């Protein structure tokens, strides 16, 4: 049985990805930062559906916490075959007035968090000659969003990291791709400005499960000659 780690999986897109992967016969490590009860509920949903899931708490922005939590999995006989790097935050505000803390906090979670988690797992995947890494970026990282210079920078950085890492690992059968959601109905998008939907050709907000199915496809055996790509799941926005 393959095993996946999904960061930020206690709710939203991460939760939907965890459920989707589990429904495809993959054991899921359900990462959370604070909401242990929510992560436990996700695991219970998976187990009730006949799947396998284990909650795994750590803050992706904290390198020591990540190393301690991942060590048993990376160094043990049973590794992690699939990483979905999903944890992310926003701290919006116009750039000229942006608090340095808001800049650093967003980059620390999205970009540093990816580095802390993906590096040890990529090394182990390369050793085993099989792996899938899916990075959750955003359309903000492709076209930029006003009021989100920090978030857009972090998400664009993840696209660059995906492309470079895909090239590094291509001969090791470790496939690395990026998914860039548009406006998706989660807690994060509740403060999205009115009128944003008018720019979406499909004229509706996306659902987390619609992102999750694309992520799960990129994690599976059907993807063998596709790496370093950015797939926008955005109702035609980009
Ligand atoms: P969400 O806020 O519901 O979920 C984000 C998850 O990440 C939460 O479970 C949160 O606890 C977790 N998280 C945040 N910081 C963490 C940390 N330091 N360590 C561990 N976990 C942490 O939002 P979502 O919409 O489900 O977002 C999931 C991903 O999708 C994010 O990377 C987000 O940037 C991206 N995204 C969302 C949208 C959207 O419209 N909702 C659009 C584009 C991209």
PDB file of C-alpha atoms and ligand atoms in Angstrom:
ATOM      1  CA  UNK A   1       0.000   0.000   0.000  1.00  0.00           C
ATOM      2  CA  UNK A   2       1.357   3.417  -0.922  1.00  0.00           C
ATOM      3  CA  UNK A   3       1.548   6.128   1.691  1.00  0.00           C
ATOM      4  CA  UNK A   4       0.960   9.863   1.207  1.00  0.00           C
ATOM      5  CA  UNK A   5       1.605  12.868   3.401  1.00  0.00           C
ATOM      6  CA  UNK A   6      -0.816  15.755   2.910  1.00  0.00           C
ATOM      7  CA  UNK A   7       0.155  18.958   4.721  1.00  0.00           C
ATOM      8  CA  UNK A   8      -2.608  21.199   6.056  1.00  0.00           C
ATOM      9  CA  UNK A   9      -5.120  18.379   5.717  1.00  0.00           C
ATOM     10  CA  UNK A  10      -7.487  19.115   8.597  1.00  0.00           C
ATOM     11  CA  UNK A  11      -9.838  21.154   6.400  1.00  0.00           C
ATOM     12  CA  UNK A  12     -10.427  22.660   2.970  1.00  0.00           C
ATOM     13  CA  UNK A  13      -8.496  21.450  -0.062  1.00  0.00           C
ATOM     14  CA  UNK A  14      -6.067  19.373   2.040  1.00  0.00           C
ATOM     15  CA  UNK A  15      -8.942  17.481   3.671  1.00  0.00           C
ATOM     16  CA  UNK A  16     -10.508  16.796   0.259  1.00  0.00           C
ATOM     17  CA  UNK A  17      -7.151  15.546  -1.070  1.00  0.00           C
ATOM     18  CA  UNK A  18      -6.707  13.243   1.935  1.00  0.00           C
ATOM     19  CA  UNK A  19     -10.181  11.744   1.389  1.00  0.00           C
ATOM     20  CA  UNK A  20      -9.623  11.359  -2.363  1.00  0.00           C
ATOM     21  CA  UNK A  21      -6.240   9.649  -1.992  1.00  0.00           C
ATOM     22  CA  UNK A  22      -7.619   7.320   0.685  1.00  0.00           C
ATOM     23  CA  UNK A  23     -10.522   6.393  -1.609  1.00  0.00           C
ATOM     24  CA  UNK A  24      -7.881   5.310  -4.141  1.00  0.00           C
ATOM     25  CA  UNK A  25      -6.302   2.857  -1.690  1.00  0.00           C
ATOM     26  CA  UNK A  26      -3.496   5.072  -0.386  1.00  0.00           C
ATOM     27  CA  UNK A  27      -2.703   5.358   3.321  1.00  0.00           C
ATOM     28  CA  UNK A  28      -2.730   9.027   4.298  1.00  0.00           C
ATOM     29  CA  UNK A  29      -0.743  10.889   6.933  1.00  0.00           C
ATOM     30  CA  UNK A  30      -3.060  13.777   7.773  1.00  0.00           C
ATOM     31  CA  UNK A  31      -0.895  16.724   8.795  1.00  0.00           C
ATOM     32  CA  UNK A  32      -2.326  19.494  10.928  1.00  0.00           C
ATOM     33  CA  UNK A  33      -0.822  22.400  12.863  1.00  0.00           C
ATOM     34  CA  UNK A  34      -3.275  23.101  15.671  1.00  0.00           C
ATOM     35  CA  UNK A  35      -6.598  21.423  15.003  1.00  0.00           C
ATOM     36  CA  UNK A  36      -5.865  17.907  16.240  1.00  0.00           C
ATOM     37  CA  UNK A  37      -9.595  17.267  16.656  1.00  0.00           C
ATOM     38  CA  UNK A  38     -10.307  18.222  13.034  1.00  0.00           C
ATOM     39  CA  UNK A  39      -7.445  16.015  11.798  1.00  0.00           C
ATOM     40  CA  UNK A  40      -8.747  13.138  13.918  1.00  0.00           C
ATOM     41  CA  UNK A  41     -12.186  13.642  12.352  1.00  0.00           C
ATOM     42  CA  UNK A  42     -10.674  13.485   8.837  1.00  0.00           C
ATOM     43  CA  UNK A  43      -8.885  10.249   9.787  1.00  0.00           C
ATOM     44  CA  UNK A  44     -12.113   8.830  11.205  1.00  0.00           C
ATOM     45  CA  UNK A  45     -13.982   9.681   7.976  1.00  0.00           C
ATOM     46  CA  UNK A  46     -11.303   7.831   6.023  1.00  0.00           C
ATOM     47  CA  UNK A  47     -11.338   4.826   8.341  1.00  0.00           C
ATOM     48  CA  UNK A  48     -15.167   4.716   8.269  1.00  0.00           C
ATOM     49  CA  UNK A  49     -14.882   4.544   4.475  1.00  0.00           C
ATOM     50  CA  UNK A  50     -12.582   1.518   4.724  1.00  0.00           C
ATOM     51  CA  UNK A  51      -9.311   3.428   4.258  1.00  0.00           C
ATOM     52  CA  UNK A  52      -6.204   4.007   6.359  1.00  0.00           C
ATOM     53  CA  UNK A  53      -5.160   7.316   7.885  1.00  0.00           C
ATOM     54  CA  UNK A  54      -2.920   8.589  10.675  1.00  0.00           C
ATOM     55  CA  UNK A  55      -2.912  12.146  12.079  1.00  0.00           C
ATOM     56  CA  UNK A  56       0.511  13.804  12.130  1.00  0.00           C
ATOM     57  CA  UNK A  57       0.841  17.175  13.846  1.00  0.00           C
ATOM     58  CA  UNK A  58       3.573  19.671  12.991  1.00  0.00           C
ATOM     59  CA  UNK A  59       3.999  23.265  11.874  1.00  0.00           C
ATOM     60  CA  UNK A  60       5.517  23.214   8.370  1.00  0.00           C
ATOM     61  CA  UNK A  61       7.239  26.541   9.094  1.00  0.00           C
ATOM     62  CA  UNK A  62       9.181  25.037  12.016  1.00  0.00           C
ATOM     63  CA  UNK A  63      12.184  23.061  10.685  1.00  0.00           C
ATOM     64  CA  UNK A  64      12.856  21.225  13.960  1.00  0.00           C
ATOM     65  CA  UNK A  65       9.235  20.174  14.343  1.00  0.00           C
ATOM     66  CA  UNK A  66       9.125  18.928  10.736  1.00  0.00           C
ATOM     67  CA  UNK A  67      12.375  16.970  11.113  1.00  0.00           C
ATOM     68  CA  UNK A  68      11.219  15.345  14.360  1.00  0.00           C
ATOM     69  CA  UNK A  69       7.816  14.383  12.962  1.00  0.00           C
ATOM     70  CA  UNK A  70       9.156  13.003   9.670  1.00  0.00           C
ATOM     71  CA  UNK A  71      12.218  11.155  10.998  1.00  0.00           C
ATOM     72  CA  UNK A  72      10.387   7.899  11.853  1.00  0.00           C
ATOM     73  CA  UNK A  73       8.828   7.810   8.393  1.00  0.00           C
ATOM     74  CA  UNK A  74      11.898   8.833   6.411  1.00  0.00           C
ATOM     75  CA  UNK A  75      14.360   6.645   8.286  1.00  0.00           C
ATOM     76  CA  UNK A  76      12.044   3.699   8.957  1.00  0.00           C
ATOM     77  CA  UNK A  77      11.518   0.705   6.664  1.00  0.00           C
ATOM     78  CA  UNK A  78       8.190   2.064   5.389  1.00  0.00           C
ATOM     79  CA  UNK A  79       8.546   5.408   3.686  1.00  0.00           C
ATOM     80  CA  UNK A  80       6.355   8.103   2.249  1.00  0.00           C
ATOM     81  CA  UNK A  81       5.738   7.643  -1.472  1.00  0.00           C
ATOM     82  CA  UNK A  82       3.634  10.729  -2.147  1.00  0.00           C
ATOM     83  CA  UNK A  83       3.768  14.296  -0.850  1.00  0.00           C
ATOM     84  CA  UNK A  84       1.012  16.833  -1.334  1.00  0.00           C
ATOM     85  CA  UNK A  85       2.460  20.134  -0.133  1.00  0.00           C
ATOM     86  CA  UNK A  86      -0.763  21.994   0.546  1.00  0.00           C
ATOM     87  CA  UNK A  87      -0.399  24.015   3.767  1.00  0.00           C
ATOM     88  CA  UNK A  88      -0.683  27.720   3.114  1.00  0.00           C
ATOM     89  CA  UNK A  89      -1.909  30.973   4.599  1.00  0.00           C
ATOM     90  CA  UNK A  90      -2.775  34.466   3.465  1.00  0.00           C
ATOM     91  CA  UNK A  91      -2.076  37.784   5.191  1.00  0.00           C
ATOM     92  CA  UNK A  92      -3.484  40.229   2.678  1.00  0.00           C
ATOM     93  CA  UNK A  93      -2.915  43.958   2.473  1.00  0.00           C
ATOM     94  CA  UNK A  94      -1.707  46.523  -0.021  1.00  0.00           C
ATOM     95  CA  UNK A  95       2.039  46.244  -0.563  1.00  0.00           C
ATOM     96  CA  UNK A  96       2.968  49.812   0.326  1.00  0.00           C
ATOM     97  CA  UNK A  97       1.521  49.355   3.805  1.00  0.00           C
ATOM     98  CA  UNK A  98       2.442  45.714   4.262  1.00  0.00           C
ATOM     99  CA  UNK A  99       3.721  44.761   7.663  1.00  0.00           C
ATOM    100  CA  UNK A 100       7.090  42.917   7.369  1.00  0.00           C
ATOM    101  CA  UNK A 101       5.655  40.240   9.656  1.00  0.00           C
ATOM    102  CA  UNK A 102       2.864  39.561   7.136  1.00  0.00           C
ATOM    103  CA  UNK A 103       5.438  39.220   4.356  1.00  0.00           C
ATOM    104  CA  UNK A 104       7.641  36.803   6.306  1.00  0.00           C
ATOM    105  CA  UNK A 105       4.804  34.753   7.786  1.00  0.00           C
ATOM    106  CA  UNK A 106       3.303  33.960   4.391  1.00  0.00           C
ATOM    107  CA  UNK A 107       6.654  33.017   2.865  1.00  0.00           C
ATOM    108  CA  UNK A 108       7.623  31.000   5.948  1.00  0.00           C
ATOM    109  CA  UNK A 109       4.537  28.812   5.637  1.00  0.00           C
ATOM    110  CA  UNK A 110       4.234  28.382   1.878  1.00  0.00           C
ATOM    111  CA  UNK A 111       7.795  28.504   0.639  1.00  0.00           C
ATOM    112  CA  UNK A 112       9.942  27.547   3.639  1.00  0.00           C
ATOM    113  CA  UNK A 113       7.305  24.991   4.635  1.00  0.00           C
ATOM    114  CA  UNK A 114       7.647  23.319   1.253  1.00  0.00           C
ATOM    115  CA  UNK A 115      11.446  23.235   1.660  1.00  0.00           C
ATOM    116  CA  UNK A 116      11.341  21.761   5.163  1.00  0.00           C
ATOM    117  CA  UNK A 117       8.940  18.969   4.223  1.00  0.00           C
ATOM    118  CA  UNK A 118       9.837  18.167   0.621  1.00  0.00           C
ATOM    119  CA  UNK A 119      13.611  17.949   1.025  1.00  0.00           C
ATOM    120  CA  UNK A 120      13.846  14.866   3.273  1.00  0.00           C
ATOM    121  CA  UNK A 121      10.999  13.154   1.423  1.00  0.00           C
ATOM    122  CA  UNK A 122      12.469  13.870  -2.028  1.00  0.00           C
ATOM    123  CA  UNK A 123      15.770  12.362  -0.947  1.00  0.00           C
ATOM    124  CA  UNK A 124      14.046   9.182   0.220  1.00  0.00           C
ATOM    125  CA  UNK A 125      11.870   8.992  -2.918  1.00  0.00           C
ATOM    126  CA  UNK A 126      14.935   9.364  -5.135  1.00  0.00           C
ATOM    127  CA  UNK A 127      16.610   6.499  -3.250  1.00  0.00           C
ATOM    128  CA  UNK A 128      13.573   4.273  -3.773  1.00  0.00           C
ATOM    129  CA  UNK A 129      13.204   5.329  -7.426  1.00  0.00           C
ATOM    130  CA  UNK A 130       9.514   6.117  -7.088  1.00  0.00           C
ATOM    131  CA  UNK A 131       7.733   9.196  -5.877  1.00  0.00           C
ATOM    132  CA  UNK A 132       5.090  11.795  -6.575  1.00  0.00           C
ATOM    133  CA  UNK A 133       5.181  15.362  -5.293  1.00  0.00           C
ATOM    134  CA  UNK A 134       2.263  17.707  -5.891  1.00  0.00           C
ATOM    135  CA  UNK A 135       2.660  21.309  -4.802  1.00  0.00           C
ATOM    136  CA  UNK A 136      -0.452  23.410  -4.240  1.00  0.00           C
ATOM    137  CA  UNK A 137       0.255  26.876  -5.654  1.00  0.00           C
ATOM    138  CA  UNK A 138      -2.429  29.338  -6.771  1.00  0.00           C
ATOM    139  CA  UNK A 139      -3.517  31.412  -9.747  1.00  0.00           C
ATOM    140  CA  UNK A 140      -2.125  34.268  -7.612  1.00  0.00           C
ATOM    141  CA  UNK A 141       1.313  32.843  -8.353  1.00  0.00           C
ATOM    142  CA  UNK A 142       0.634  32.829 -12.093  1.00  0.00           C
ATOM    143  CA  UNK A 143      -0.979  36.203 -12.683  1.00  0.00           C
ATOM    144  CA  UNK A 144      -0.595  38.052  -9.342  1.00  0.00           C
ATOM    145  CA  UNK A 145      -3.422  39.372  -7.208  1.00  0.00           C
ATOM    146  CA  UNK A 146      -3.614  42.941  -5.888  1.00  0.00           C
ATOM    147  CA  UNK A 147      -3.433  42.928  -2.099  1.00  0.00           C
ATOM    148  CA  UNK A 148      -1.542  39.622  -2.183  1.00  0.00           C
ATOM    149  CA  UNK A 149       2.020  40.554  -3.153  1.00  0.00           C
ATOM    150  CA  UNK A 150       3.372  38.323  -0.360  1.00  0.00           C
ATOM    151  CA  UNK A 151       1.092  35.391  -1.236  1.00  0.00           C
ATOM    152  CA  UNK A 152       1.669  35.787  -4.990  1.00  0.00           C
ATOM    153  CA  UNK A 153       5.441  35.826  -4.406  1.00  0.00           C
ATOM    154  CA  UNK A 154       5.259  32.668  -2.307  1.00  0.00           C
ATOM    155  CA  UNK A 155       3.021  30.867  -4.790  1.00  0.00           C
ATOM    156  CA  UNK A 156       5.154  31.931  -7.784  1.00  0.00           C
ATOM    157  CA  UNK A 157       8.189  30.720  -5.853  1.00  0.00           C
ATOM    158  CA  UNK A 158       6.558  27.327  -5.489  1.00  0.00           C
ATOM    159  CA  UNK A 159       6.063  27.146  -9.251  1.00  0.00           C
ATOM    160  CA  UNK A 160       9.778  27.795  -9.810  1.00  0.00           C
ATOM    161  CA  UNK A 161      10.685  25.252  -7.150  1.00  0.00           C
ATOM    162  CA  UNK A 162       8.391  22.643  -8.749  1.00  0.00           C
ATOM    163  CA  UNK A 163       9.937  23.110 -12.177  1.00  0.00           C
ATOM    164  CA  UNK A 164      13.515  22.942 -10.917  1.00  0.00           C
ATOM    165  CA  UNK A 165      12.905  19.973  -8.636  1.00  0.00           C
ATOM    166  CA  UNK A 166      11.107  18.114 -11.423  1.00  0.00           C
ATOM    167  CA  UNK A 167      14.257  18.431 -13.535  1.00  0.00           C
ATOM    168  CA  UNK A 168      16.510  17.305 -10.690  1.00  0.00           C
ATOM    169  CA  UNK A 169      14.458  14.184  -9.999  1.00  0.00           C
ATOM    170  CA  UNK A 170      13.312  13.283 -13.516  1.00  0.00           C
ATOM    171  CA  UNK A 171      15.696  10.358 -13.959  1.00  0.00           C
ATOM    172  CA  UNK A 172      14.782   8.935 -10.536  1.00  0.00           C
ATOM    173  CA  UNK A 173      11.135   8.310 -11.404  1.00  0.00           C
ATOM    174  CA  UNK A 174      10.072  11.017  -8.972  1.00  0.00           C
ATOM    175  CA  UNK A 175       7.438  13.142 -10.659  1.00  0.00           C
ATOM    176  CA  UNK A 176       6.858  16.700  -9.430  1.00  0.00           C
ATOM    177  CA  UNK A 177       3.941  18.863 -10.496  1.00  0.00           C
ATOM    178  CA  UNK A 178       2.019  21.870  -9.344  1.00  0.00           C
ATOM    179  CA  UNK A 179      -1.700  22.537  -9.086  1.00  0.00           C
ATOM    180  CA  UNK A 180      -2.850  26.150  -9.151  1.00  0.00           C
ATOM    181  CA  UNK A 181      -6.383  26.489  -7.821  1.00  0.00           C
ATOM    182  CA  UNK A 182      -8.509  29.497  -8.664  1.00  0.00           C
ATOM    183  CA  UNK A 183     -11.312  30.569  -6.342  1.00  0.00           C
ATOM    184  CA  UNK A 184     -12.223  27.501  -4.269  1.00  0.00           C
ATOM    185  CA  UNK A 185     -14.906  27.326  -1.601  1.00  0.00           C
ATOM    186  CA  UNK A 186     -12.942  26.945   1.661  1.00  0.00           C
ATOM    187  CA  UNK A 187     -12.380  28.991   4.835  1.00  0.00           C
ATOM    188  CA  UNK A 188      -9.516  30.774   3.059  1.00  0.00           C
ATOM    189  CA  UNK A 189     -11.690  32.214   0.308  1.00  0.00           C
ATOM    190  CA  UNK A 190     -14.447  33.562   2.568  1.00  0.00           C
ATOM    191  CA  UNK A 191     -12.935  37.058   2.467  1.00  0.00           C
ATOM    192  CA  UNK A 192     -12.448  37.078  -1.308  1.00  0.00           C
ATOM    193  CA  UNK A 193     -13.669  40.366  -2.805  1.00  0.00           C
ATOM    194  CA  UNK A 194     -17.213  40.478  -4.203  1.00  0.00           C
ATOM    195  CA  UNK A 195     -17.156  40.504  -7.960  1.00  0.00           C
ATOM    196  CA  UNK A 196     -14.181  38.138  -8.307  1.00  0.00           C
ATOM    197  CA  UNK A 197     -16.509  35.497  -9.716  1.00  0.00           C
ATOM    198  CA  UNK A 198     -17.424  37.775 -12.621  1.00  0.00           C
ATOM    199  CA  UNK A 199     -13.926  37.130 -13.998  1.00  0.00           C
ATOM    200  CA  UNK A 200     -14.314  33.343 -13.861  1.00  0.00           C
ATOM    201  CA  UNK A 201     -15.512  32.032 -17.237  1.00  0.00           C
ATOM    202  CA  UNK A 202     -17.472  29.238 -15.534  1.00  0.00           C
ATOM    203  CA  UNK A 203     -19.142  31.880 -13.294  1.00  0.00           C
ATOM    204  CA  UNK A 204     -18.971  29.777 -10.166  1.00  0.00           C
ATOM    205  CA  UNK A 205     -16.644  29.027  -7.291  1.00  0.00           C
ATOM    206  CA  UNK A 206     -14.791  25.691  -7.370  1.00  0.00           C
ATOM    207  CA  UNK A 207     -15.202  22.891  -4.856  1.00  0.00           C
ATOM    208  CA  UNK A 208     -12.307  21.342  -2.904  1.00  0.00           C
ATOM    209  CA  UNK A 209     -13.100  17.909  -4.358  1.00  0.00           C
ATOM    210  CA  UNK A 210     -12.647  19.312  -7.879  1.00  0.00           C
ATOM    211  CA  UNK A 211      -9.062  20.225  -6.966  1.00  0.00           C
ATOM    212  CA  UNK A 212      -8.552  16.975  -5.071  1.00  0.00           C
ATOM    213  CA  UNK A 213      -9.312  14.779  -8.080  1.00  0.00           C
ATOM    214  CA  UNK A 214      -6.680  16.558 -10.178  1.00  0.00           C
ATOM    215  CA  UNK A 215      -4.146  16.270  -7.348  1.00  0.00           C
ATOM    216  CA  UNK A 216      -4.929  12.558  -6.943  1.00  0.00           C
ATOM    217  CA  UNK A 217      -4.457  11.992 -10.684  1.00  0.00           C
ATOM    218  CA  UNK A 218      -0.999  13.593 -10.461  1.00  0.00           C
ATOM    219  CA  UNK A 219      -0.178  11.280  -7.530  1.00  0.00           C
ATOM    220  CA  UNK A 220      -1.023   8.090  -9.390  1.00  0.00           C
ATOM    221  CA  UNK A 221       0.397   5.586 -11.852  1.00  0.00           C
ATOM    222  CA  UNK A 222      -1.399   7.155 -14.817  1.00  0.00           C
ATOM    223  CA  UNK A 223       1.117  10.005 -14.713  1.00  0.00           C
ATOM    224  CA  UNK A 224       4.378   8.727 -16.159  1.00  0.00           C
ATOM    225  CA  UNK A 225       5.576  11.344 -18.679  1.00  0.00           C
ATOM    226  CA  UNK A 226       4.298  14.582 -17.190  1.00  0.00           C
ATOM    227  CA  UNK A 227       6.548  16.475 -14.805  1.00  0.00           C
ATOM    228  CA  UNK A 228       7.343  20.078 -13.927  1.00  0.00           C
ATOM    229  CA  UNK A 229       3.892  21.264 -15.026  1.00  0.00           C
ATOM    230  CA  UNK A 230       1.429  23.706 -13.532  1.00  0.00           C
ATOM    231  CA  UNK A 231      -2.207  22.664 -13.865  1.00  0.00           C
ATOM    232  CA  UNK A 232      -4.639  25.478 -13.138  1.00  0.00           C
ATOM    233  CA  UNK A 233      -7.928  24.289 -11.633  1.00  0.00           C
ATOM    234  CA  UNK A 234      -9.737  27.581 -11.933  1.00  0.00           C
ATOM    235  CA  UNK A 235     -12.869  27.404 -14.068  1.00  0.00           C
ATOM    236  CA  UNK A 236     -10.980  28.939 -16.991  1.00  0.00           C
ATOM    237  CA  UNK A 237      -9.648  31.988 -15.123  1.00  0.00           C
ATOM    238  CA  UNK A 238      -6.056  31.903 -16.395  1.00  0.00           C
TER     239      UNK A 238
HETATM  240  P1  LIG B   1      -7.630  26.525   4.459  1.00  0.00           P
HETATM  241  O1  LIG B   1      -7.242  27.732   5.216  1.00  0.00           O
HETATM  242  O2  LIG B   1      -8.968  25.935   4.671  1.00  0.00           O
HETATM  243  O3  LIG B   1      -6.562  25.351   4.658  1.00  0.00           O
HETATM  244  C1  LIG B   1      -5.197  25.590   4.820  1.00  0.00           C
HETATM  245  C2  LIG B   1      -4.676  24.514   5.724  1.00  0.00           C
HETATM  246  O4  LIG B   1      -3.278  24.707   5.916  1.00  0.00           O
HETATM  247  C3  LIG B   1      -5.334  24.570   7.106  1.00  0.00           C
HETATM  248  O5  LIG B   1      -5.689  23.271   7.503  1.00  0.00           O
HETATM  249  C4  LIG B   1      -4.227  25.133   7.984  1.00  0.00           C
HETATM  250  O6  LIG B   1      -4.300  24.707   9.326  1.00  0.00           O
HETATM  251  C5  LIG B   1      -3.005  24.561   7.295  1.00  0.00           C
HETATM  252  N1  LIG B   1      -1.808  25.281   7.682  1.00  0.00           N
HETATM  253  C6  LIG B   1      -1.602  26.628   7.628  1.00  0.00           C
HETATM  254  N2  LIG B   1      -0.388  26.901   8.106  1.00  0.00           N
HETATM  255  C7  LIG B   1       0.186  25.725   8.468  1.00  0.00           C
HETATM  256  C8  LIG B   1       1.434  25.378   9.025  1.00  0.00           C
HETATM  257  N3  LIG B   1       2.337  26.313   9.309  1.00  0.00           N
HETATM  258  N4  LIG B   1       1.694  24.065   9.259  1.00  0.00           N
HETATM  259  C9  LIG B   1       0.780  23.115   8.966  1.00  0.00           C
HETATM  260  N5  LIG B   1      -0.426  23.396   8.440  1.00  0.00           N
HETATM  261  C10 LIG B   1      -0.713  24.694   8.202  1.00  0.00           C
HETATM  262  O7  LIG B   1      -7.443  26.923   2.948  1.00  0.00           O
HETATM  263  P2  LIG B   1      -7.523  26.065   1.594  1.00  0.00           P
HETATM  264  O8  LIG B   1      -8.278  26.892   0.658  1.00  0.00           O
HETATM  265  O9  LIG B   1      -7.928  24.668   1.828  1.00  0.00           O
HETATM  266  O10 LIG B   1      -5.976  26.126   1.163  1.00  0.00           O
HETATM  267  C11 LIG B   1      -5.204  24.996   0.845  1.00  0.00           C
HETATM  268  C12 LIG B   1      -4.125  25.412  -0.117  1.00  0.00           C
HETATM  269  O11 LIG B   1      -4.741  25.840  -1.335  1.00  0.00           O
HETATM  270  C13 LIG B   1      -3.288  26.586   0.375  1.00  0.00           C
HETATM  271  O12 LIG B   1      -1.940  26.394   0.017  1.00  0.00           O
HETATM  272  C14 LIG B   1      -3.873  27.758  -0.394  1.00  0.00           C
HETATM  273  O13 LIG B   1      -2.935  28.778  -0.552  1.00  0.00           O
HETATM  274  C15 LIG B   1      -4.242  27.100  -1.696  1.00  0.00           C
HETATM  275  N6  LIG B   1      -5.225  27.821  -2.488  1.00  0.00           N
HETATM  276  C16 LIG B   1      -6.503  28.038  -2.027  1.00  0.00           C
HETATM  277  C17 LIG B   1      -7.406  28.737  -2.827  1.00  0.00           C
HETATM  278  C18 LIG B   1      -8.821  29.001  -2.417  1.00  0.00           C
HETATM  279  O14 LIG B   1      -9.526  29.764  -3.099  1.00  0.00           O
HETATM  280  N7  LIG B   1      -9.325  28.445  -1.332  1.00  0.00           N
HETATM  281  C19 LIG B   1      -7.004  29.211  -4.069  1.00  0.00           C
HETATM  282  C20 LIG B   1      -5.698  28.982  -4.498  1.00  0.00           C
HETATM  283  C21 LIG B   1      -4.827  28.274  -3.702  1.00  0.00           C
END
